[in-house]
Coordinates of C-alpha atoms in Angstrom, one line a residue:
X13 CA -172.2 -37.9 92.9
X14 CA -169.0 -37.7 91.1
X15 CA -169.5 -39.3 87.6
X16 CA -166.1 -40.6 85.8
X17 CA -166.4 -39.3 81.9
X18 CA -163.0 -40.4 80.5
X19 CA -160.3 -42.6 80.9
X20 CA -157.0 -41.9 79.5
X21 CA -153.7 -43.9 79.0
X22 CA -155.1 -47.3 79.5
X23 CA -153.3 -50.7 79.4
X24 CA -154.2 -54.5 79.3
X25 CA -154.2 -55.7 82.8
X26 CA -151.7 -58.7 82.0
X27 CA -149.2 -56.1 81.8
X28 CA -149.9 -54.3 85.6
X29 CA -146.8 -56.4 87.1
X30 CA -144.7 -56.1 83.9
X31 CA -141.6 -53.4 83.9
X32 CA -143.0 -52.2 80.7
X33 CA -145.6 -51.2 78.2
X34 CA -146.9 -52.6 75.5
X35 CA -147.4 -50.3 72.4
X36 CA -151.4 -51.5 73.2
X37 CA -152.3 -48.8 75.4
X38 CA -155.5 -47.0 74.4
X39 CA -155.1 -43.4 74.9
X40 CA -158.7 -42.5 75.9
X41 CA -161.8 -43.5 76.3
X42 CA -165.5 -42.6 77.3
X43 CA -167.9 -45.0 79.1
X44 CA -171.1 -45.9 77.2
X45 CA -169.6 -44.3 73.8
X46 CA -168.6 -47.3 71.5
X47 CA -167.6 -45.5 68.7
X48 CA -165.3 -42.7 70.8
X49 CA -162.7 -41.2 68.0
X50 CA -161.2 -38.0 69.9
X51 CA -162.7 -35.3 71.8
X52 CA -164.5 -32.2 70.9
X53 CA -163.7 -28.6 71.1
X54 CA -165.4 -26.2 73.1
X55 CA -166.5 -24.9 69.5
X56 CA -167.5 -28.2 68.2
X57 CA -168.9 -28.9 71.7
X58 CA -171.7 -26.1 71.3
X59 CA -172.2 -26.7 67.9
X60 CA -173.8 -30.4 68.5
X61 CA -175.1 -29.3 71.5
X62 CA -177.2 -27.5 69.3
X63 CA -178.2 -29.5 67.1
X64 CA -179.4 -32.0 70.1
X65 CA -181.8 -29.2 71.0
X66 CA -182.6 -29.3 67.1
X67 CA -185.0 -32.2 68.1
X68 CA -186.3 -31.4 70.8
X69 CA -187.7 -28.2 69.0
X70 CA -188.8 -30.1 65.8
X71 CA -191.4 -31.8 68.2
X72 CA -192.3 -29.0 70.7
X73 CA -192.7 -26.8 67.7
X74 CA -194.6 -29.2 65.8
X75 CA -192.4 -28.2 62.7
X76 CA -193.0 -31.8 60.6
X77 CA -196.7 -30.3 60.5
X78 CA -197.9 -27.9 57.6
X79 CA -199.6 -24.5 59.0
X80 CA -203.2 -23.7 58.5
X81 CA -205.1 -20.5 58.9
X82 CA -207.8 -21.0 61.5
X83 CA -211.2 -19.6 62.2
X84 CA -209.5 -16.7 63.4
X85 CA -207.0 -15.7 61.2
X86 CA -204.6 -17.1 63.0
X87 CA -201.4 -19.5 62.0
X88 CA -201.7 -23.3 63.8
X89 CA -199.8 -25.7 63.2
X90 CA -202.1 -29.2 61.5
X91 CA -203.0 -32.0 63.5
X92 CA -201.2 -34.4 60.8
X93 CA -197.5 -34.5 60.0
X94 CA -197.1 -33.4 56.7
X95 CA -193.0 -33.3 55.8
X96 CA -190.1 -35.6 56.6
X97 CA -186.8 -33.6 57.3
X98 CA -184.3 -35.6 55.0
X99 CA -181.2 -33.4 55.6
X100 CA -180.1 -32.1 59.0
X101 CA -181.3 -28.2 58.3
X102 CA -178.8 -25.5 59.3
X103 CA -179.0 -23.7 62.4
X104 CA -177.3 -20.8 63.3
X105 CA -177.2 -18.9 67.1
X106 CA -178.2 -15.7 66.6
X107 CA -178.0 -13.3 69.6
X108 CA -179.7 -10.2 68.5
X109 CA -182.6 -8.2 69.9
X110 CA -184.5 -5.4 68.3
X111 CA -187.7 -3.1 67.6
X112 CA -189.9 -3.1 64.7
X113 CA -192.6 -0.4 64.1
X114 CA -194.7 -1.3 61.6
X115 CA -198.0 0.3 60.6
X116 CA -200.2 -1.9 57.9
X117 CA -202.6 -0.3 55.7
X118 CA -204.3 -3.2 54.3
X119 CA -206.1 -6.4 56.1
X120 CA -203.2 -8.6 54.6
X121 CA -200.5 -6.8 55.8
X122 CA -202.5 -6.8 59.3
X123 CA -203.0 -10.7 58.7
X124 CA -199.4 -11.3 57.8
X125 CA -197.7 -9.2 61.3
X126 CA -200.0 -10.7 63.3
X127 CA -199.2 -14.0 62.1
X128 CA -194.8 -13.0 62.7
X129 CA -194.3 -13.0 58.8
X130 CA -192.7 -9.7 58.7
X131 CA -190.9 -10.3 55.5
X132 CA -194.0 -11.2 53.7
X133 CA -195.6 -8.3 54.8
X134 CA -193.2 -6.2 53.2
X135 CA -192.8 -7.5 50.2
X136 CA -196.1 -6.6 49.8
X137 CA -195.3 -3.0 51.0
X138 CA -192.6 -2.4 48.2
X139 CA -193.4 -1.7 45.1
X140 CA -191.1 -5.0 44.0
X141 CA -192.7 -7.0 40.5
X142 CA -193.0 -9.9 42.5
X143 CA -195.5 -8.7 45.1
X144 CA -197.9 -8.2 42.1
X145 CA -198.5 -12.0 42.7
X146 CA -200.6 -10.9 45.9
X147 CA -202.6 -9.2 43.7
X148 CA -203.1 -11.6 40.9
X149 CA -203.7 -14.6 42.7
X150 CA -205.5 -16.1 45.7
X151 CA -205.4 -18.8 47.8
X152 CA -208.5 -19.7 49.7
X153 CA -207.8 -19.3 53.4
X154 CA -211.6 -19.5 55.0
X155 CA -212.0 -23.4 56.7
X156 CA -215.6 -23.6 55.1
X157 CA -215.5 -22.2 52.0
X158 CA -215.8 -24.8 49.1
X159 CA -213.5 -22.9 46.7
X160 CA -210.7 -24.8 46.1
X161 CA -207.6 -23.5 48.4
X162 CA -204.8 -23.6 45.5
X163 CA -204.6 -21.1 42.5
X164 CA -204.3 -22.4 39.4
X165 CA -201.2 -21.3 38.0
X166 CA -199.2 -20.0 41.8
X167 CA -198.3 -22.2 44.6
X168 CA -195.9 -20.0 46.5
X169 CA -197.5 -18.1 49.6
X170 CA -200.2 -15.5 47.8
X171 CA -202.8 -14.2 49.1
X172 CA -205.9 -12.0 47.7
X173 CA -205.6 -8.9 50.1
X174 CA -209.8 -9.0 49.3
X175 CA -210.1 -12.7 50.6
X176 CA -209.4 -12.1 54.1
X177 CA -211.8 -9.8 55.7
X178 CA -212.0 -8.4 59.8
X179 CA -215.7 -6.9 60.3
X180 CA -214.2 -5.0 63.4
X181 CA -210.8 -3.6 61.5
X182 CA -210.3 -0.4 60.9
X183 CA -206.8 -0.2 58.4
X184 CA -204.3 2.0 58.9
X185 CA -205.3 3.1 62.8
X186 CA -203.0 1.1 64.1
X187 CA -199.3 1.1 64.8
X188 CA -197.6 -2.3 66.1
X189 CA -194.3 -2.2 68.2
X190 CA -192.6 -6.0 68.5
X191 CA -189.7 -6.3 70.3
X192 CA -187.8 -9.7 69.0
X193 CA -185.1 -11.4 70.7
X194 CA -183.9 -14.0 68.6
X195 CA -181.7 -16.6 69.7
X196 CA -181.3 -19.5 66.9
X197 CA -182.7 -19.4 63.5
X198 CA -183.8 -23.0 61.4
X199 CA -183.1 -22.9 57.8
X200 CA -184.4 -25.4 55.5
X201 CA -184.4 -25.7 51.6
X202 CA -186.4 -28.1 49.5
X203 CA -183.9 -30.2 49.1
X204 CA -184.4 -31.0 53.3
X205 CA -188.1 -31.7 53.2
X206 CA -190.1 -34.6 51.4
X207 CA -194.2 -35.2 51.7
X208 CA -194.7 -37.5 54.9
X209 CA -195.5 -40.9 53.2
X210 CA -199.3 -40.7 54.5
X211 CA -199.3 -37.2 53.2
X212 CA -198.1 -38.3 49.9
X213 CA -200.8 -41.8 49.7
X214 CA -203.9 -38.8 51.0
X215 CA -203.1 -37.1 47.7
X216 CA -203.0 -40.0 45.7
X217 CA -205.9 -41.2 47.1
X218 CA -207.7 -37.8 46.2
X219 CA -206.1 -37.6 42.7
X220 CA -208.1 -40.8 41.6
X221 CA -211.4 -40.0 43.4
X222 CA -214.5 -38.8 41.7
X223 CA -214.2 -35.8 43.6
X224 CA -211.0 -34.5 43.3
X225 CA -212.0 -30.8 44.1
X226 CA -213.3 -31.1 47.5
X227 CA -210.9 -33.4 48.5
X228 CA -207.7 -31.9 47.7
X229 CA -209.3 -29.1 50.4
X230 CA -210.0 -31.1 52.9
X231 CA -206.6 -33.0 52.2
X232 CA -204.8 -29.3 52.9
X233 CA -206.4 -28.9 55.8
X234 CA -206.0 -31.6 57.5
X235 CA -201.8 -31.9 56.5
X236 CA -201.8 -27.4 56.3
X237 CA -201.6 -25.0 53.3
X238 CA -198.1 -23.8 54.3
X239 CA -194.4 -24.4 55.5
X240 CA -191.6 -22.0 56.6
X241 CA -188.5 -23.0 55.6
X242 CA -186.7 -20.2 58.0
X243 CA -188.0 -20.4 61.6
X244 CA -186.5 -17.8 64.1
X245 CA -186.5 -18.8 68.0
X246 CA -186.5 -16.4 70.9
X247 CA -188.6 -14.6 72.5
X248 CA -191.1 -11.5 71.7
X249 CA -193.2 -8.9 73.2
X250 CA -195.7 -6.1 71.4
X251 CA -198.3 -3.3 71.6
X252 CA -200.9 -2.2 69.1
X253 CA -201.6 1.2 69.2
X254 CA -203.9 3.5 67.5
X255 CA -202.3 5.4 65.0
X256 CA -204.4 8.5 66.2
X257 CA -203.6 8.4 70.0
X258 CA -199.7 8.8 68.4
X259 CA -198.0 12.4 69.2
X260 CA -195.8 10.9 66.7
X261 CA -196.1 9.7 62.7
X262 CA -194.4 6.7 61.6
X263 CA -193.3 5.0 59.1
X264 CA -192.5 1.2 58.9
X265 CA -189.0 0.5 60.5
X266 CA -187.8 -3.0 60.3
X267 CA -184.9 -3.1 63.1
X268 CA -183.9 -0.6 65.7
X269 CA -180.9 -2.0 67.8
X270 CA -182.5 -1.9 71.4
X271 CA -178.5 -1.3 72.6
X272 CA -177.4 -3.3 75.7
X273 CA -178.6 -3.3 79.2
X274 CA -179.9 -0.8 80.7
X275 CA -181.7 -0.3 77.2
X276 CA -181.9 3.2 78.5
X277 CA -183.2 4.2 75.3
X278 CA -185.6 1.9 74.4
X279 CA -187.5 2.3 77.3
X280 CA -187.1 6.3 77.2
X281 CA -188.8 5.7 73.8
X282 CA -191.4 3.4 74.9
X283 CA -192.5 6.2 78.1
X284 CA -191.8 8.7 75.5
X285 CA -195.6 7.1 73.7
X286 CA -197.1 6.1 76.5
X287 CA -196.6 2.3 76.7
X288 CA -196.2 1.1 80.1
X289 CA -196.3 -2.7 79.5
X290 CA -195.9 -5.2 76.3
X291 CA -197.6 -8.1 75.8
X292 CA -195.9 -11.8 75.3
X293 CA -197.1 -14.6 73.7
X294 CA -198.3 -16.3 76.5
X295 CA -197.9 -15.3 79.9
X296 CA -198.1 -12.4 81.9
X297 CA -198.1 -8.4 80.8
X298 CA -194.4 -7.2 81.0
X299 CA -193.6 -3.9 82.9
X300 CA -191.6 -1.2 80.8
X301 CA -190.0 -1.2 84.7
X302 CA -189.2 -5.0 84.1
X303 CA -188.3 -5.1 80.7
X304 CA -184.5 -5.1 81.0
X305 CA -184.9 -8.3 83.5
X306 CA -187.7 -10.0 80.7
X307 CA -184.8 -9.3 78.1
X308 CA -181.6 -10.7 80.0
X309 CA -183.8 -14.1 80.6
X310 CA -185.0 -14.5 77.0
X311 CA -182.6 -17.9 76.8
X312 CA -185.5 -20.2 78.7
X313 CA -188.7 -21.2 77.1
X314 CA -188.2 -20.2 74.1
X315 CA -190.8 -19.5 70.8
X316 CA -191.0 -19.2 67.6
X317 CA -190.9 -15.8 66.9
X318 CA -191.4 -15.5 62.8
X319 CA -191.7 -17.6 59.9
X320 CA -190.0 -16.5 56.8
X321 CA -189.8 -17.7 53.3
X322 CA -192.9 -19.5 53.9
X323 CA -194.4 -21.6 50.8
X324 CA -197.4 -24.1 49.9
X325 CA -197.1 -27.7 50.5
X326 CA -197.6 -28.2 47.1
X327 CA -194.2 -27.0 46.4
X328 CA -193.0 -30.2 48.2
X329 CA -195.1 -32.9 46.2
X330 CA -193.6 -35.4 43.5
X331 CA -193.9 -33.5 40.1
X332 CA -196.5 -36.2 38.4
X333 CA -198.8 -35.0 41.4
X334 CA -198.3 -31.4 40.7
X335 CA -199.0 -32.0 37.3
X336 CA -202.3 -33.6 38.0
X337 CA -203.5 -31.1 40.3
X338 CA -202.4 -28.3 37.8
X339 CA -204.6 -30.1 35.3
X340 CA -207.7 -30.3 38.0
X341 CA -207.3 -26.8 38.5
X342 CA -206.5 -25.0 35.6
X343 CA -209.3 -27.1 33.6
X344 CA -212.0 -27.0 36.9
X345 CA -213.7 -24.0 34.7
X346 CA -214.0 -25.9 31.4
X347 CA -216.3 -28.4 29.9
X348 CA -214.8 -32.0 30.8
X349 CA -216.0 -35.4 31.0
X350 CA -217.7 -35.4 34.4
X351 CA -218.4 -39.1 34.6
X352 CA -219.5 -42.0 32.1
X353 CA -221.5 -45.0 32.3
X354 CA -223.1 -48.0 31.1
X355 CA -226.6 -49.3 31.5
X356 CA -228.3 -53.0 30.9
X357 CA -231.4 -52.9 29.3
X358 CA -232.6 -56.5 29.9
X359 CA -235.7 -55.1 31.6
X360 CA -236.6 -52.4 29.5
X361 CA -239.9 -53.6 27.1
X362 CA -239.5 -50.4 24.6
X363 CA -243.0 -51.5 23.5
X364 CA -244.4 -50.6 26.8
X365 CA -242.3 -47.8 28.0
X366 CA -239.5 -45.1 26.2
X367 CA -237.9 -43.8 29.4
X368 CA -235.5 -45.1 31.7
X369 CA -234.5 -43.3 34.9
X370 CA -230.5 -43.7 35.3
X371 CA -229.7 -42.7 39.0
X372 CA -225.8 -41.8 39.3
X373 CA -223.1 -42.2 42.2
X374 CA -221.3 -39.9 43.1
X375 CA -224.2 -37.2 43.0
X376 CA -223.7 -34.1 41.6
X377 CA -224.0 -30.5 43.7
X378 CA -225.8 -28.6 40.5
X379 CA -228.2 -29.3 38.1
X380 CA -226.2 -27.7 35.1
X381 CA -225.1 -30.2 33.0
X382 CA -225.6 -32.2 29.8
X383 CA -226.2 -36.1 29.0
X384 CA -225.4 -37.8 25.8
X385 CA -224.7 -41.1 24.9
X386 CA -226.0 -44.2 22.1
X387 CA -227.9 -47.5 22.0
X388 CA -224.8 -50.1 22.1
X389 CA -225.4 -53.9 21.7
X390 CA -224.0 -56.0 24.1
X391 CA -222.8 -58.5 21.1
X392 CA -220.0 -56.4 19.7
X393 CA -220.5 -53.1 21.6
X394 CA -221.0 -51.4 18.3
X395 CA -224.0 -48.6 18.2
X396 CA -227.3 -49.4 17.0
X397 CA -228.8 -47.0 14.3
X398 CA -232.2 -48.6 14.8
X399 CA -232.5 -46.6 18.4
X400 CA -231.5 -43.5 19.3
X401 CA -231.6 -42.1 23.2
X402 CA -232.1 -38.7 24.3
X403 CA -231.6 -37.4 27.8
X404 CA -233.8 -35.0 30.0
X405 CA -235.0 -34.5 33.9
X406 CA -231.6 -33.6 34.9
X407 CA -231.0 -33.6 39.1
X408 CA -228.6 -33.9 41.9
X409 CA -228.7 -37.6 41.9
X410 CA -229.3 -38.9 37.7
X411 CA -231.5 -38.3 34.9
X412 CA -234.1 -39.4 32.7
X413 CA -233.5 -41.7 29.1
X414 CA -236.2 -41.4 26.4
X415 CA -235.1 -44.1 23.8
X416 CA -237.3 -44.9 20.6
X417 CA -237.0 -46.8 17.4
X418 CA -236.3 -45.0 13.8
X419 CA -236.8 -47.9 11.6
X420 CA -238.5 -51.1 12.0
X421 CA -235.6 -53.8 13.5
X422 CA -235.4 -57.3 14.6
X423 CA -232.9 -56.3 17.3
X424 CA -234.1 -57.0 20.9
X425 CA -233.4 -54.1 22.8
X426 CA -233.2 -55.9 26.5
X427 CA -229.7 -57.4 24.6
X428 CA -228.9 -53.2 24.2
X429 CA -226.5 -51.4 27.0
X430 CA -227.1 -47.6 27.2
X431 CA -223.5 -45.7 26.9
X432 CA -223.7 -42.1 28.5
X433 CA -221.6 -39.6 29.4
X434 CA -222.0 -36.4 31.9
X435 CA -220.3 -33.2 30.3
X436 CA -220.2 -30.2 32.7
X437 CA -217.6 -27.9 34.9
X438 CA -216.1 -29.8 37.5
X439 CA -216.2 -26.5 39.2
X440 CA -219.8 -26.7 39.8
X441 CA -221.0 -30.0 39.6
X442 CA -217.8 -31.2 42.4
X443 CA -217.3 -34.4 40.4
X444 CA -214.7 -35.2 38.1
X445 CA -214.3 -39.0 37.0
X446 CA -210.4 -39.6 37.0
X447 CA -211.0 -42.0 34.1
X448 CA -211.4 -39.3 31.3
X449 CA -210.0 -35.9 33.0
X450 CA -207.6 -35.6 29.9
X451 CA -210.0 -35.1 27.3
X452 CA -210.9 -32.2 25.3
X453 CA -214.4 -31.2 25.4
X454 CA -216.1 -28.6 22.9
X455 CA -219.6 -28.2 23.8
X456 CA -222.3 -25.7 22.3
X457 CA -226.3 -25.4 21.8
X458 CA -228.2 -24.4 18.2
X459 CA -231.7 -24.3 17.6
X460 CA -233.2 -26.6 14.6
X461 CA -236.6 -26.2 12.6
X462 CA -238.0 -29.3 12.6
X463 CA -239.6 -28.8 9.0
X464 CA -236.0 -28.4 7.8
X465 CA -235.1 -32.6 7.7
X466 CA -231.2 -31.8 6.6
X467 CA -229.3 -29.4 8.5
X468 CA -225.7 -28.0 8.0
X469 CA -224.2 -26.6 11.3
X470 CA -221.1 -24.5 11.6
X471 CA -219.3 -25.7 14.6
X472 CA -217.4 -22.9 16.6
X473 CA -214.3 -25.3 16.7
X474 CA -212.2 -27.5 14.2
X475 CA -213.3 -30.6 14.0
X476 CA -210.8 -33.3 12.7
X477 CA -209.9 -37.1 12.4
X478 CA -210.6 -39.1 15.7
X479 CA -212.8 -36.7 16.9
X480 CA -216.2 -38.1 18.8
X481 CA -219.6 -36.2 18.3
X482 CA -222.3 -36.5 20.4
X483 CA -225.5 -35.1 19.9
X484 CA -228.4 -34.6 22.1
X485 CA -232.0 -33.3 21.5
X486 CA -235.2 -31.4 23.3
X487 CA -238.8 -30.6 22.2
X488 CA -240.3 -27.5 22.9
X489 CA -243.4 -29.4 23.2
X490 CA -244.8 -32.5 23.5
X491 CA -244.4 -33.8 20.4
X492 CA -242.1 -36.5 20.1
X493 CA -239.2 -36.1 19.9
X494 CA -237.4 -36.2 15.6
X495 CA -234.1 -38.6 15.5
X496 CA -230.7 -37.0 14.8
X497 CA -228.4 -38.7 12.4
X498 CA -225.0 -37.6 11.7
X499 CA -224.5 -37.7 7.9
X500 CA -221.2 -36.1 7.5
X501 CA -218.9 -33.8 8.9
X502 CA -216.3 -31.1 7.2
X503 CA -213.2 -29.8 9.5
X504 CA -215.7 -26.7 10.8
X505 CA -219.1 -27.7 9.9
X506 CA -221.6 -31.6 11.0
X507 CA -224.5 -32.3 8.4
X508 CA -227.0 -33.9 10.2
X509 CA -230.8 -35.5 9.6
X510 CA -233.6 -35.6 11.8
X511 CA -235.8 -38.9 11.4
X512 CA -239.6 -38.8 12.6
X513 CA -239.5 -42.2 15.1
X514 CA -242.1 -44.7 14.8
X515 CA -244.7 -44.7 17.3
X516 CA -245.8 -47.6 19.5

């Protein structure tokens, strides 16, 4: 079928039987292209062509989605879309085919070549000052650990070479040989990429949850840890080796031209160690004997064949959302406000009972934590000197209130609210109230004689103006339990008074 793609010198058909032309000819023009302005080059031509191709790959290659590590060790791509491309990336045809040797000595390095990012890998090789941040930091890469899976202080692609472990490895045994033959190489920069909107509203969503911690996990892996922002297409093939089985000792070589066809020498090179076949992505084993044909048809079905300046998605998040996860993370080991809360005591008869259980939502996943809190009125929400409430029987899922009186009072306690509030490590506990994350908590434990009524403490911290102090109290036995007053308070010392209560 013979398909017509252009029309040139065209005129108005009221002039067909005129002697002569109007100056309204149209010079050209292409069926089904409304907004035809001139014709491409050969150059330009290829160029586009390209770039048509640029979305087919974005969707075969699932390259809107973050990578995560698998139970395997193994790069995938997520199941949710995690970036928007907001600028057309570059991409460049790149004809060029080559060997790399490379021989890792550690189960990162091993972790990195079999996931294709060479460069990575050798950073950590060199001897470079930034490779120290593989050292330093870590990033969680296990898919049931509950450690959180961002450092606190590095977001860029680091990696604890202790965190990732191979029972059956054996460092340093053996040798890789990759042949890569790229074809076209992606490049994006940060300025290209955005969060996905539902990528961006899941880590909001976490931000203001209770539990912040465990969420932000489970948010990276379902969206991916990680995103390349160089992707290199082609096609590859490689052999591991035992280093021992090697008549030869090598080092790491990053390119070896393979030459053009025949590739006499590569292949001398490759009978030379005894390979007779490499191994492709997916597909069959390749024959040395058929590796010149595997290489001249490297154009069709093509792969990605590394990632390169890969970093974290958190790179890619608004900045008010990278601040609040710094603050999650960097503060996870501290003493902060866990949670708060306020409890009606319209059923409590204090002259029949003195404890109240106060069960808690979210519950907590340790026991290690500390309650305080005050008798309020429900009047004017000022504290009530008359009670005082200490906290005990600490679990999972609340704790206990033991409230007395310290002086004889008309006030009805059923018109009382308990105020408490959980101090602990988000770290351990896995809960971390949104409401008060920004507050500074000092926290420490003395002993008191309870013959000694009026106590001065020296506080390990600077107290000043605006300040809150909280107080909380235990028996050793089973005597009740003495009030605590605070009578004063000096920038690093509290004077406090214990009060006998009054028995029922």
């Amino acid at each position: 079928m013979t398909v017509i793609i252009s029309y040139n010198d065209l005129i108005p058909i009221s002039e067909l039987r005129s002697s002569t032309t109007s100056q309204s000819s149209i010079d050209e023009k292409q069926p089904e292209i409304a907004n035809f302005k001139g014709r491409y080059s050969l150059k330009e031509w290829v160029r586009d062509s390209i770039y048509v191709n640029l979305t087919k790959w974005i969707k075969e290659f699932r390259l809107l989605q973050g990578l995560i590590v698998n139970k395997y060790f193994e790069l995938e791509s997520s199941n949710k879309i995690a970036i928007n491309i907001i600028n057309i990336p570059d991409v460049h045809s790149n004809d060029e085919s080559y060997l790399k040797i490379m021989k890792p000595t550690t189960d990162l390095e091993e972790f990195l070549i079999t996931n294709n990012m060479y460069s990575l890998s050798k950073l950590i090789e060199s001897d470079e000052s930034d490779s120290k941040s593989f050292e330093d930091m870590m990033i969680n890469l296990t898919t049931n650990s509950k450690k959180i899976l961002i450092p606190s202080n590095m977001y860029s692609f680091t990696i604890n070479k202790r965190d990732i472990r191979f029972n059956d490895s054996n460092y340093g045994d053996n040798t890789y040989f990759i042949i890569n033959c790229e074809k076209f190489k992606i490049l994006l920069n940060k300025d290209n990429i955005k969060p996905s909107e539902e990528f961006r509203q899941a880590i909001e969503n976490t931000l203001e949850d209770m539990k912040p911690l465990i969420l932000l996990k489970n948010v990276f892996d379902e969206y991916g840890h990680f995103v390349p922002l160089n992707i290199i297409l082609g096609k590859s093939l490689k052999n591991i080796l035992p280093s021992s089985s090697l008549s030869f000792t090598f080092e790491n070589i990053e390119k070896v031209d393979i030459g053009s066809p025949p590739f006499e020498s590569l292949i001398s090179c490759l009978e030379t160690l005894n390979i007779s076949y490499l191994l492709p992505k997916s597909g069959n084993i390749i024959k040395i004997s058929d590796l010149t044909s595997w290489i001249q048809n490297t154009n069709n079905n093509l792969e990605i064949i590394e990632f390169d300046k890969v970093i974290h998605l958190y790179e890619i998040l608004e900045s008010g959302q990278q601040r609040k996860i710094d603050y999650i993370l960097n503060t996870q080991d501290n003493f902060k406000v866990i949670m708060t809360g306020l409890v009606d005591l319209k059923e409590f008869d204090i002259d029949a009972e003195n404890e109240k259980r106060i069960n808690i939502n979210p519950t907590l996943e340790d026991e290690n934590y500390e309650v305080f809190g005050s008798i309020i009125s429900k009047k004017n929400r000022s504290r009530l000197d008359e009670f005082f409430v200490t906290f005990e029987s600490y679990d999972f899922s609340g704790f206990s209130a033991i409230i007395n009186k310290l002086s004889e009072t008309n006030v009805n306690i059923k018109e009382c609210y308990i105020i408490w509030i959980i101090i602990g490590k988000p770290s351990n506990l896995s809960v971390f109230s949104p409401k008060n994350r920004d507050c500074q908590v000092d926290y420490f434990s003395i002993t008191l004689q309870p013959n000694q009524l009026d106590n001065r403490v020296v506080t390990p911290f600077k107290l000043s103006q605006g300040n809150t102090i909280f107080i909380n109290s235990y028996s050793t036995n089973f005597e009740p339990k003495n009030g605590i007053r605070l009578i004063d308070w000096s920038y690093n010392s509290i004077k406090i008074e214990m009060i006998n209560p009054i028995i029922n």
